[in-house]
PDB file of C-alpha atoms and ligand atoms in Angstrom:
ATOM      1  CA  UNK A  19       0.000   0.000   0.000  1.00 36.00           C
ATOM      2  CA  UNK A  20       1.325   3.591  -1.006  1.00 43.00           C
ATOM      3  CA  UNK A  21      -0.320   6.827  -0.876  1.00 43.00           C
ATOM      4  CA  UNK A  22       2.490   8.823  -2.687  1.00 50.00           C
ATOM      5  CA  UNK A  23       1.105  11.837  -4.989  1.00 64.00           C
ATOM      6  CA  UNK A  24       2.380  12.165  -8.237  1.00 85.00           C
ATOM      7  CA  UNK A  25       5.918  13.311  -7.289  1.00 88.00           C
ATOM      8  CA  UNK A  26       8.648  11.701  -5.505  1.00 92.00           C
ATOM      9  CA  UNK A  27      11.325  14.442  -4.506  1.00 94.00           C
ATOM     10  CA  UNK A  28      12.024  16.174  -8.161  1.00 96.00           C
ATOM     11  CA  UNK A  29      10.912  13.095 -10.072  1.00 97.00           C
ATOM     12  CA  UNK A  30       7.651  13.118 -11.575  1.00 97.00           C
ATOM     13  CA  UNK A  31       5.854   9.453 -11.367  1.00 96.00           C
ATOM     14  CA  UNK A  32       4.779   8.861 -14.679  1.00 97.00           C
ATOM     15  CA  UNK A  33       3.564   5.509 -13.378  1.00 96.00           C
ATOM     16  CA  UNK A  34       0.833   6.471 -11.204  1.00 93.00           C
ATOM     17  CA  UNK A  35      -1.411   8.122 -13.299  1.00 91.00           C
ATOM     18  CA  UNK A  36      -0.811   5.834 -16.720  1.00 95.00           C
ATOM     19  CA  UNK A  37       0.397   2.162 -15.360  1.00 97.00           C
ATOM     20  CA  UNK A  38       0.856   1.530 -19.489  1.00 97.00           C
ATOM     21  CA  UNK A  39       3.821   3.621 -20.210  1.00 98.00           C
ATOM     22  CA  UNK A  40       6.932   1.841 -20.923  1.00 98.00           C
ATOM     23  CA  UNK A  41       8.695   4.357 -23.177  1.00 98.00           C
ATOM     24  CA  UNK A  42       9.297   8.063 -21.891  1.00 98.00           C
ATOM     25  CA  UNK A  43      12.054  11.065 -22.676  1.00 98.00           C
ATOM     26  CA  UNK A  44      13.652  12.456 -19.743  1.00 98.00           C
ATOM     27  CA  UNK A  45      16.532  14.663 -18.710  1.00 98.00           C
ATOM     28  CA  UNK A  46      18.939  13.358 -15.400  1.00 98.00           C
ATOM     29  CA  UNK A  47      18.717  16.138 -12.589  1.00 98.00           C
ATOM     30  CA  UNK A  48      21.407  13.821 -10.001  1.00 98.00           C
ATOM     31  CA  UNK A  49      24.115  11.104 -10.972  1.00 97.00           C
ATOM     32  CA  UNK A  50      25.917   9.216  -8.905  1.00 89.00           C
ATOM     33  CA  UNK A  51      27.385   5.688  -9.135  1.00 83.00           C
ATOM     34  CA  UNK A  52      26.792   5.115  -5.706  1.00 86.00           C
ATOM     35  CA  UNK A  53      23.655   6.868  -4.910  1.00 91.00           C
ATOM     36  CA  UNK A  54      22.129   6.528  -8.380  1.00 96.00           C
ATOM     37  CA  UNK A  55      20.487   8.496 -11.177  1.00 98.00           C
ATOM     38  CA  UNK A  56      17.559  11.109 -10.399  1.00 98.00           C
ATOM     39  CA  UNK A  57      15.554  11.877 -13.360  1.00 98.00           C
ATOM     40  CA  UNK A  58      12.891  14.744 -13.858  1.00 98.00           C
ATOM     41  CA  UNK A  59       9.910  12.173 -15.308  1.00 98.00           C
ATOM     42  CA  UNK A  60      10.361   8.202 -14.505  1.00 98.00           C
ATOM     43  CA  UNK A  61       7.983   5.326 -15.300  1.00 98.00           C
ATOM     44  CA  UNK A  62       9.801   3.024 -13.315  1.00 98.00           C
ATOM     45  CA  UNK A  63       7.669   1.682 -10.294  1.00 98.00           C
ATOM     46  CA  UNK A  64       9.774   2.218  -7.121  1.00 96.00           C
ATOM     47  CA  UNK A  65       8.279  -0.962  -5.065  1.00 96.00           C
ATOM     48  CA  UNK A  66       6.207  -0.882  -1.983  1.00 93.00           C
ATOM     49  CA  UNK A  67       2.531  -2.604  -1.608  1.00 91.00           C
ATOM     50  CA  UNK A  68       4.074  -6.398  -1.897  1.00 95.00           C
ATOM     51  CA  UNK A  69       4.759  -5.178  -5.813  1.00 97.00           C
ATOM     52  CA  UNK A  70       8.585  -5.350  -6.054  1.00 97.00           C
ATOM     53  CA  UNK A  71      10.606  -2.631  -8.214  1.00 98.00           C
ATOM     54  CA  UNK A  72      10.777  -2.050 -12.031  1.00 98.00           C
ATOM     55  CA  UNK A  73      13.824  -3.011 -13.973  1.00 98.00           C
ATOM     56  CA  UNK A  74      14.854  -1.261 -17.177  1.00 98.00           C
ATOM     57  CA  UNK A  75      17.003   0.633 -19.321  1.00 98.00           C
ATOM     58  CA  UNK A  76      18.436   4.281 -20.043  1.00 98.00           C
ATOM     59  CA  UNK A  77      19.182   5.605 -23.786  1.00 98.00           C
ATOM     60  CA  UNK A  78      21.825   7.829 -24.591  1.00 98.00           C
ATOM     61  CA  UNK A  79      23.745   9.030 -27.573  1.00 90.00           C
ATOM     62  CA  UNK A  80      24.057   5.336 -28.496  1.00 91.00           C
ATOM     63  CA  UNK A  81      25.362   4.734 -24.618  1.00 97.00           C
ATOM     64  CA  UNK A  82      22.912   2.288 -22.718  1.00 97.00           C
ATOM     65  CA  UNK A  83      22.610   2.345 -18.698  1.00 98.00           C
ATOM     66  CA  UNK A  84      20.587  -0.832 -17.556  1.00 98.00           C
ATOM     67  CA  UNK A  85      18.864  -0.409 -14.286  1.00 98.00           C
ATOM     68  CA  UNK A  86      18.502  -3.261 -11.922  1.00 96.00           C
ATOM     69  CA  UNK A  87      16.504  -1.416  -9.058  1.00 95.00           C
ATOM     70  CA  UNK A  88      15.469   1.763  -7.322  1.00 97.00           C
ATOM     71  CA  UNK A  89      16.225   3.613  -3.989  1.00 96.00           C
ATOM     72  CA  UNK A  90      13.766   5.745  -2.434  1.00 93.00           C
ATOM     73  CA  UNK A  91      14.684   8.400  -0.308  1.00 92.00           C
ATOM     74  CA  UNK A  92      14.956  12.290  -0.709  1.00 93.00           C
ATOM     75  CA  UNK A  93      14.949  11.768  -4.115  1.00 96.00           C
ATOM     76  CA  UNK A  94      14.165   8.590  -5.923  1.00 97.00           C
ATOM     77  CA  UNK A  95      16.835   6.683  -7.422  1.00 98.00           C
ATOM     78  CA  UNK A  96      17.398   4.452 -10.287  1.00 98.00           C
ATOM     79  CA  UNK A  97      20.013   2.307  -9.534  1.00 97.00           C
ATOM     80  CA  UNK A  98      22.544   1.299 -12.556  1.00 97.00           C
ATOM     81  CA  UNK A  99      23.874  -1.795 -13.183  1.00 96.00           C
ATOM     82  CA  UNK A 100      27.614  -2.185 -11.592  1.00 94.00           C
ATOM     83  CA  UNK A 101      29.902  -0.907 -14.084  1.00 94.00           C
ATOM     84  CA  UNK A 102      27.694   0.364 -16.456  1.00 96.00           C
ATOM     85  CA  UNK A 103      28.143   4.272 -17.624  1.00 96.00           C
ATOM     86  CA  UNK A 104      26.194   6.848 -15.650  1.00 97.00           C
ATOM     87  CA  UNK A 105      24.553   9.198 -17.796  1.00 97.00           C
ATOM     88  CA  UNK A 106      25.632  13.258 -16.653  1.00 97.00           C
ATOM     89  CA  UNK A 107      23.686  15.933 -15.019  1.00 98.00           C
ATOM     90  CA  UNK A 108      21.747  17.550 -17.826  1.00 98.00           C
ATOM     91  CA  UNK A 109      21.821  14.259 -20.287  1.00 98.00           C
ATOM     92  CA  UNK A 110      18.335  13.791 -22.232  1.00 98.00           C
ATOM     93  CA  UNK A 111      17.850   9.646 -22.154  1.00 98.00           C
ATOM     94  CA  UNK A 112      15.532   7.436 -23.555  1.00 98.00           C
ATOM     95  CA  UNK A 113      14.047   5.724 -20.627  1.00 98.00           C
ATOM     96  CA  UNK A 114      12.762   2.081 -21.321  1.00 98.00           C
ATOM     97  CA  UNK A 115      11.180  -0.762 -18.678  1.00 98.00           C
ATOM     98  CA  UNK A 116      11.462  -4.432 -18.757  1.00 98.00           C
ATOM     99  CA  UNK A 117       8.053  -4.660 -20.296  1.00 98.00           C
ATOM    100  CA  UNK A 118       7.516  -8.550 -19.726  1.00 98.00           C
ATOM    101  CA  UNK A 119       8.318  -8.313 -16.284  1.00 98.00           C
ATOM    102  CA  UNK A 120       6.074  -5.219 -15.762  1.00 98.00           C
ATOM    103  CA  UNK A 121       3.268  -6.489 -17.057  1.00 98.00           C
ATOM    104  CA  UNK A 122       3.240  -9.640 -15.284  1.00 98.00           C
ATOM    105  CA  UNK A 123       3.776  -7.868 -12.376  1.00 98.00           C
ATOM    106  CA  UNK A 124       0.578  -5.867 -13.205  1.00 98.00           C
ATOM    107  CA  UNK A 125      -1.176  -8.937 -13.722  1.00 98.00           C
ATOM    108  CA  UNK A 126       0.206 -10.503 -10.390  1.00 98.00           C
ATOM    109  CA  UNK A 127      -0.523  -7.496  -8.310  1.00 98.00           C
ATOM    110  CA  UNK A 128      -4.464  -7.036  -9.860  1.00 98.00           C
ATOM    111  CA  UNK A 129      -5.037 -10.706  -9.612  1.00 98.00           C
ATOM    112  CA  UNK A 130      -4.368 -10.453  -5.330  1.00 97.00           C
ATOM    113  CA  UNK A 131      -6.697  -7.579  -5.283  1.00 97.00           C
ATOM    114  CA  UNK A 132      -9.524  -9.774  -6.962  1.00 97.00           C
ATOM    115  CA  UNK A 133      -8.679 -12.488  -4.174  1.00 97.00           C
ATOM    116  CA  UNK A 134      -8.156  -9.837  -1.411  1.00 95.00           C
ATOM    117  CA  UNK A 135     -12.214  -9.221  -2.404  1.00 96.00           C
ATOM    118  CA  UNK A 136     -13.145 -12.792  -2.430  1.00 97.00           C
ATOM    119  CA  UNK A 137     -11.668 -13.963   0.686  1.00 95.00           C
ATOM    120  CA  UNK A 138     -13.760 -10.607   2.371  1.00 94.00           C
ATOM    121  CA  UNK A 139     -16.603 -11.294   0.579  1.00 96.00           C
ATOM    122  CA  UNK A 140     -17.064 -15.225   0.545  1.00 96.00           C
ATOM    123  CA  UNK A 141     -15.317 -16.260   3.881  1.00 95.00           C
ATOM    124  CA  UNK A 142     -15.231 -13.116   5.618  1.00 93.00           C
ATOM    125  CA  UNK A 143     -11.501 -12.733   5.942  1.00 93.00           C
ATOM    126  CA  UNK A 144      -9.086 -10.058   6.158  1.00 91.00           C
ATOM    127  CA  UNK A 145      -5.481 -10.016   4.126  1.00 91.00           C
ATOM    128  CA  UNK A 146      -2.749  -9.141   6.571  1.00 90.00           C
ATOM    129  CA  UNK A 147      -0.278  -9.021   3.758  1.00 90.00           C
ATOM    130  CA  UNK A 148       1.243 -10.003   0.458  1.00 92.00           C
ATOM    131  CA  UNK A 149       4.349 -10.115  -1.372  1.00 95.00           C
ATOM    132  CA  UNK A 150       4.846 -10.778  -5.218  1.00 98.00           C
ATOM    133  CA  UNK A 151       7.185 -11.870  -8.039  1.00 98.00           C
ATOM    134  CA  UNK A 152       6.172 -11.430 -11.574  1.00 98.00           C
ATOM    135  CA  UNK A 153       3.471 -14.360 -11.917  1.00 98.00           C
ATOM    136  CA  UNK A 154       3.560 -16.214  -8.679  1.00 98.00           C
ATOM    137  CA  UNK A 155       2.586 -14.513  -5.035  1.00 98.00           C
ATOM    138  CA  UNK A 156       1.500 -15.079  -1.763  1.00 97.00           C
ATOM    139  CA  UNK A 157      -1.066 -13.665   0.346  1.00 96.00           C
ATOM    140  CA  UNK A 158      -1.497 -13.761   4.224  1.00 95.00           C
ATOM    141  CA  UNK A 159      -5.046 -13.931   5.799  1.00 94.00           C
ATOM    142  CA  UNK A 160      -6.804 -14.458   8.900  1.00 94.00           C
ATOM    143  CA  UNK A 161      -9.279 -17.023   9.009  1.00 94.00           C
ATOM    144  CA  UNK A 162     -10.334 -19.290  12.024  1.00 92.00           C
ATOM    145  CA  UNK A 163     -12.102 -21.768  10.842  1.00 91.00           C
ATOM    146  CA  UNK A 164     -11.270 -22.908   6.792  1.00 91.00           C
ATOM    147  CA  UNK A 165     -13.955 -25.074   5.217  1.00 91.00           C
ATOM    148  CA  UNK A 166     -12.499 -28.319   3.499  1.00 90.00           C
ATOM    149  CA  UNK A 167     -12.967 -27.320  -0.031  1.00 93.00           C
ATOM    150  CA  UNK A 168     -11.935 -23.693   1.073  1.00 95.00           C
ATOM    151  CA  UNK A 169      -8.814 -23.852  -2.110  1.00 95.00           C
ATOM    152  CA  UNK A 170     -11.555 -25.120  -4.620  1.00 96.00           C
ATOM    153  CA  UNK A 171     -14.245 -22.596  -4.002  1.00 96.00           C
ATOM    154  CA  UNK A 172     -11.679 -19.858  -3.761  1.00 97.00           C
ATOM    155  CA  UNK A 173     -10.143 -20.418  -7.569  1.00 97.00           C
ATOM    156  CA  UNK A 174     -13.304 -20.825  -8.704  1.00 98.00           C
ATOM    157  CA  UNK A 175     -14.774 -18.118  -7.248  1.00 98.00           C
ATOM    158  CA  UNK A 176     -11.654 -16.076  -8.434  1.00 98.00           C
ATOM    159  CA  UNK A 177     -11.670 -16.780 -11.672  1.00 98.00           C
ATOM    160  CA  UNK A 178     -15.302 -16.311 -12.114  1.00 98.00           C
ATOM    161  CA  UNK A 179     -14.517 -12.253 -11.072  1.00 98.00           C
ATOM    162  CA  UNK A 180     -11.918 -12.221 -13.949  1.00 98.00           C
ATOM    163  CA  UNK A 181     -13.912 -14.155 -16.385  1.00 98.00           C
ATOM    164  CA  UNK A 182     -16.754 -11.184 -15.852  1.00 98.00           C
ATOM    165  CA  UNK A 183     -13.993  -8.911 -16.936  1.00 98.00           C
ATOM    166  CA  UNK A 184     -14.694  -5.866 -14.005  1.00 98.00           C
ATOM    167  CA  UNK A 185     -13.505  -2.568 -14.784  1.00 98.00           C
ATOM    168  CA  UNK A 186      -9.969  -1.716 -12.543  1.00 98.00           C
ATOM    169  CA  UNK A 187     -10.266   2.398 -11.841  1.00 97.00           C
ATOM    170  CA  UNK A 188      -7.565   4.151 -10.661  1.00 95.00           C
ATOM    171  CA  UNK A 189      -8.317   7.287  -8.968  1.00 93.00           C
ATOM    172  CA  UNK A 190      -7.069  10.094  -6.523  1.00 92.00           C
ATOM    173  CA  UNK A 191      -9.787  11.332  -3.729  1.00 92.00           C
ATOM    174  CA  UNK A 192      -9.103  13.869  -0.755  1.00 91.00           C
ATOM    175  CA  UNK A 193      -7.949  11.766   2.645  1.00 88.00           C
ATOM    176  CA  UNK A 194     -11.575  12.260   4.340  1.00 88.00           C
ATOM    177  CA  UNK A 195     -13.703  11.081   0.788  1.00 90.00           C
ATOM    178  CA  UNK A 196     -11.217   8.110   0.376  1.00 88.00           C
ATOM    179  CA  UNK A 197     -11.923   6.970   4.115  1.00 85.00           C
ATOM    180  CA  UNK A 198     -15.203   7.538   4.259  1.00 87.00           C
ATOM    181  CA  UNK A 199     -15.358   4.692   1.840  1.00 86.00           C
ATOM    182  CA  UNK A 200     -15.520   1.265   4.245  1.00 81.00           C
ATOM    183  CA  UNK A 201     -13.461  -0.926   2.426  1.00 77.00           C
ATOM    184  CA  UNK A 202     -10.773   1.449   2.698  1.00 79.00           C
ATOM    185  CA  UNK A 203     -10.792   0.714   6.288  1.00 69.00           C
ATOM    186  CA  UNK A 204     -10.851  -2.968   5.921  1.00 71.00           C
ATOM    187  CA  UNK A 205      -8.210  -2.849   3.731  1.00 65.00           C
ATOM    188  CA  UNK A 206      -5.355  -0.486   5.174  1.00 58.00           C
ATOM    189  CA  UNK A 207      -3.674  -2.774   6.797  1.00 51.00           C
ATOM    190  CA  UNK A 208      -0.543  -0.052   6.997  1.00 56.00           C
ATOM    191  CA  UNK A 209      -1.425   2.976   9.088  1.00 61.00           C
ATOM    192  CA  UNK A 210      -1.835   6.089   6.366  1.00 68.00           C
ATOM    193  CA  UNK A 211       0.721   8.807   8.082  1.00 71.00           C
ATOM    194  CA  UNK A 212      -1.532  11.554   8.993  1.00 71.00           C
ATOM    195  CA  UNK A 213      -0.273  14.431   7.307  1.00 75.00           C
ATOM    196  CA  UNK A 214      -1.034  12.590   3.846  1.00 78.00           C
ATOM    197  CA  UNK A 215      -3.918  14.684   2.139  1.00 85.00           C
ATOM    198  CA  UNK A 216      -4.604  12.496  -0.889  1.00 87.00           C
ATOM    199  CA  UNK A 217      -4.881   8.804  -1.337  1.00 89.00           C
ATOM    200  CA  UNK A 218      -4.734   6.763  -4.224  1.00 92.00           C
ATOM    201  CA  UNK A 219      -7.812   4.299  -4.859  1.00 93.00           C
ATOM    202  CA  UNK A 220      -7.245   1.345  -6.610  1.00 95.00           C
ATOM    203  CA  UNK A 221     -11.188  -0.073  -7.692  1.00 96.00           C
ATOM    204  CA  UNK A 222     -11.994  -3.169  -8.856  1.00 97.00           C
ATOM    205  CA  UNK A 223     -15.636  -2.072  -9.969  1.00 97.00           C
ATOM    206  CA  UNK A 224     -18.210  -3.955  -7.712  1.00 96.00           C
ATOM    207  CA  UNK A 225     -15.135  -6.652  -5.684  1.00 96.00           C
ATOM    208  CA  UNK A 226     -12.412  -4.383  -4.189  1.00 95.00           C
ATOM    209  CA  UNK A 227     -11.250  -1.282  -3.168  1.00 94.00           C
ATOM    210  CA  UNK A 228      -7.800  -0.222  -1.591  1.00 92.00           C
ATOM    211  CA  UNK A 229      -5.066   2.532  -1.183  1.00 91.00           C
ATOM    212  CA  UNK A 230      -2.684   1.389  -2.981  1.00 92.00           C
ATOM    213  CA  UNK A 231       0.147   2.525  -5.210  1.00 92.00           C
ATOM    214  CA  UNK A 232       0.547   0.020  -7.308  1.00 96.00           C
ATOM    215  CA  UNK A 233       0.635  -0.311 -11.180  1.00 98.00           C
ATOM    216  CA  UNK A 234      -2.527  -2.708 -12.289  1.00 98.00           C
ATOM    217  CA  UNK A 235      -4.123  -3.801 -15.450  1.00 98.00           C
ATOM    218  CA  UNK A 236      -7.204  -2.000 -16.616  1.00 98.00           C
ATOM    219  CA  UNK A 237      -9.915  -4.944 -16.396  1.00 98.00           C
ATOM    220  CA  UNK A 238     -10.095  -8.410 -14.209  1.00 98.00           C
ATOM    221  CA  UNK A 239      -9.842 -10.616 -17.694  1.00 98.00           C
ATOM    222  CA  UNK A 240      -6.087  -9.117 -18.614  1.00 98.00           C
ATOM    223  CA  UNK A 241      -4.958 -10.564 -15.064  1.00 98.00           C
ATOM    224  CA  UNK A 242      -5.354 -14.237 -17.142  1.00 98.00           C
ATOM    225  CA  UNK A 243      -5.878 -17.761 -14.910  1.00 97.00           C
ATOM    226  CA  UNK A 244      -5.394 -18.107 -11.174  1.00 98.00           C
ATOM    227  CA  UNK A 245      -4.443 -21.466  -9.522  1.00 98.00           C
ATOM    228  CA  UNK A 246      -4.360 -21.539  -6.217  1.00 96.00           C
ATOM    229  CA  UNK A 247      -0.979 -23.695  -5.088  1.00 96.00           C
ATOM    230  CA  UNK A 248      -0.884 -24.392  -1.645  1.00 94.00           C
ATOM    231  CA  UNK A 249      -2.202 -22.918   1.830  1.00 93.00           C
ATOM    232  CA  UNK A 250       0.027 -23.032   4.687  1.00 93.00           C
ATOM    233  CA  UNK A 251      -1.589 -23.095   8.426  1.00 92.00           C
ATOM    234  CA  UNK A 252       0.951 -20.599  10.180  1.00 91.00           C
ATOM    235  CA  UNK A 253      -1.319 -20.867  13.313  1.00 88.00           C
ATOM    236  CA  UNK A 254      -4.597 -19.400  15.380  1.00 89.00           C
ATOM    237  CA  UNK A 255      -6.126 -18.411  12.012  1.00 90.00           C
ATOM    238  CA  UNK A 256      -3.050 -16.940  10.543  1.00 93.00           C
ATOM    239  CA  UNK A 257      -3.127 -18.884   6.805  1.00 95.00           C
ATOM    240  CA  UNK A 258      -0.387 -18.406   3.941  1.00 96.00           C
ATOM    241  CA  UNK A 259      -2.308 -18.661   0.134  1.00 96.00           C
ATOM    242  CA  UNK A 260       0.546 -19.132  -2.776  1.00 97.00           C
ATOM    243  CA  UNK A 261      -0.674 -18.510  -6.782  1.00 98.00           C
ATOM    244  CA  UNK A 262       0.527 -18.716  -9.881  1.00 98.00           C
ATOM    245  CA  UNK A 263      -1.209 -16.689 -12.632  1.00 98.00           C
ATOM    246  CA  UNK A 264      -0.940 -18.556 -15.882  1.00 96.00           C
TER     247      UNK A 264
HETATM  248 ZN1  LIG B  91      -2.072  -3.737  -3.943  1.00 61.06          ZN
END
């Protein structure tokens, strides 16, 4: 969950307003080996939410920087591949993502939202976390008791939400309109720092809202098939759920 606006430090976020860019020009403000490369616009998704950071690749004058990460801090950084040439203060680049790997990490990160509003919705339970890798994820819930076809009914159920192809809306409300919304509540399972006067609403029309600040795909059907792996009993009600979108 994130609940950045649509800057970090000098860097505008390309990425939370359009989750589809993958190509973008850009000029580098910072440039450090060490501390990495601050650019004025970036499309690369910094991590945070259980979604983990955007890899990619700078253009310039023939030179190519690959990046292999992000820092966030004062400023957010892209961080270069060791050894490879770090583009000057001033330098217009080409910025590029690792489209494959973005997208299925859009598809991996919308496909726990639609089970994040089944679990609520058919069994009642709250997610207490997540983590993700592009195509495969796992999601933490509390549940007491867990009915013995529980893994059945739950892909089923799933996949019926994406087969009906729901609408994912990505919007920005004022703090008090985004909480006065009750699945807000349910879901913000991180503490929102006070002094934050906008939050970002992920919607999956009719299923799920959250804050979040995560890149998603723009309808349930482009997440693709759900299998549910395993569930792990980590004790009094705390369960473990592994996918694998395919
Ligand atoms: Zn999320």
């Amino acid at each position: 969950m994130s609940t950045e606006t649509h800057h970090h430090g000098h860097t505008h976020r390309l990425d939370l307003a359009d989750s589809t860019v993958r190509e973008w020009d850009a000029t580098v403000l910072a440039a450090d080996p060490e501390q990495g490369i601050v650019l004025d616009r970036s499309a690369f998704y910094p991590g945070g939410g259980g979604q983990p950071p955007d890899e990619g690749v700078l253009i310039w004058g023939g030179v190519r920087t690959r990046i292999a990460g992000t820092r966030k801090g004062d400023e957010f950084y892209l961080v270069p591949v060791e050894g490879d040439p770090v583009p000057p203060v001033g330098t217009a680049v080409r910025g590029a993502l690792d489209d494959e790997r973005r997208t299925r990490l859009m598809r991996t990160h919308s496909g726990l939202h639609v089970l994040t509003g089944v679990v609520f919705r058919d069994f009642g339970a709250l997610v207490t976390g997540g983590n993700m890798e592009p195509l495969t994820a796992r999601m933490d819930f509390d549940l007491a008791e867990v009915p013995p076809d529980f893994k059945d009914r739950l892909a089923e159920a799933v996949n019926a939400e994406i087969a009906a192809d729901r609408p994912i809306e990505v919007k920005t409300l004022p703090r008090d309109e985004a909480f006065a919304i009750p699945d807000i509540i349910r879901t913000a399972t991180n503490l929102l720092p006070p002094d934050i006067e906008e939050v970002r609403i992920v919607d999956i029309v009719g299923l799920d809202t959250q804050a979040d600040g995560g890149t998603h795909v723009a309808s349930t059907s482009m997440v693709g098939r759900v299998e549910v792996v395993k569930m792990e009993n980590k004790g009094r009600g705390f369960r473990r759920l592994r996918i694998r979108i395919v």
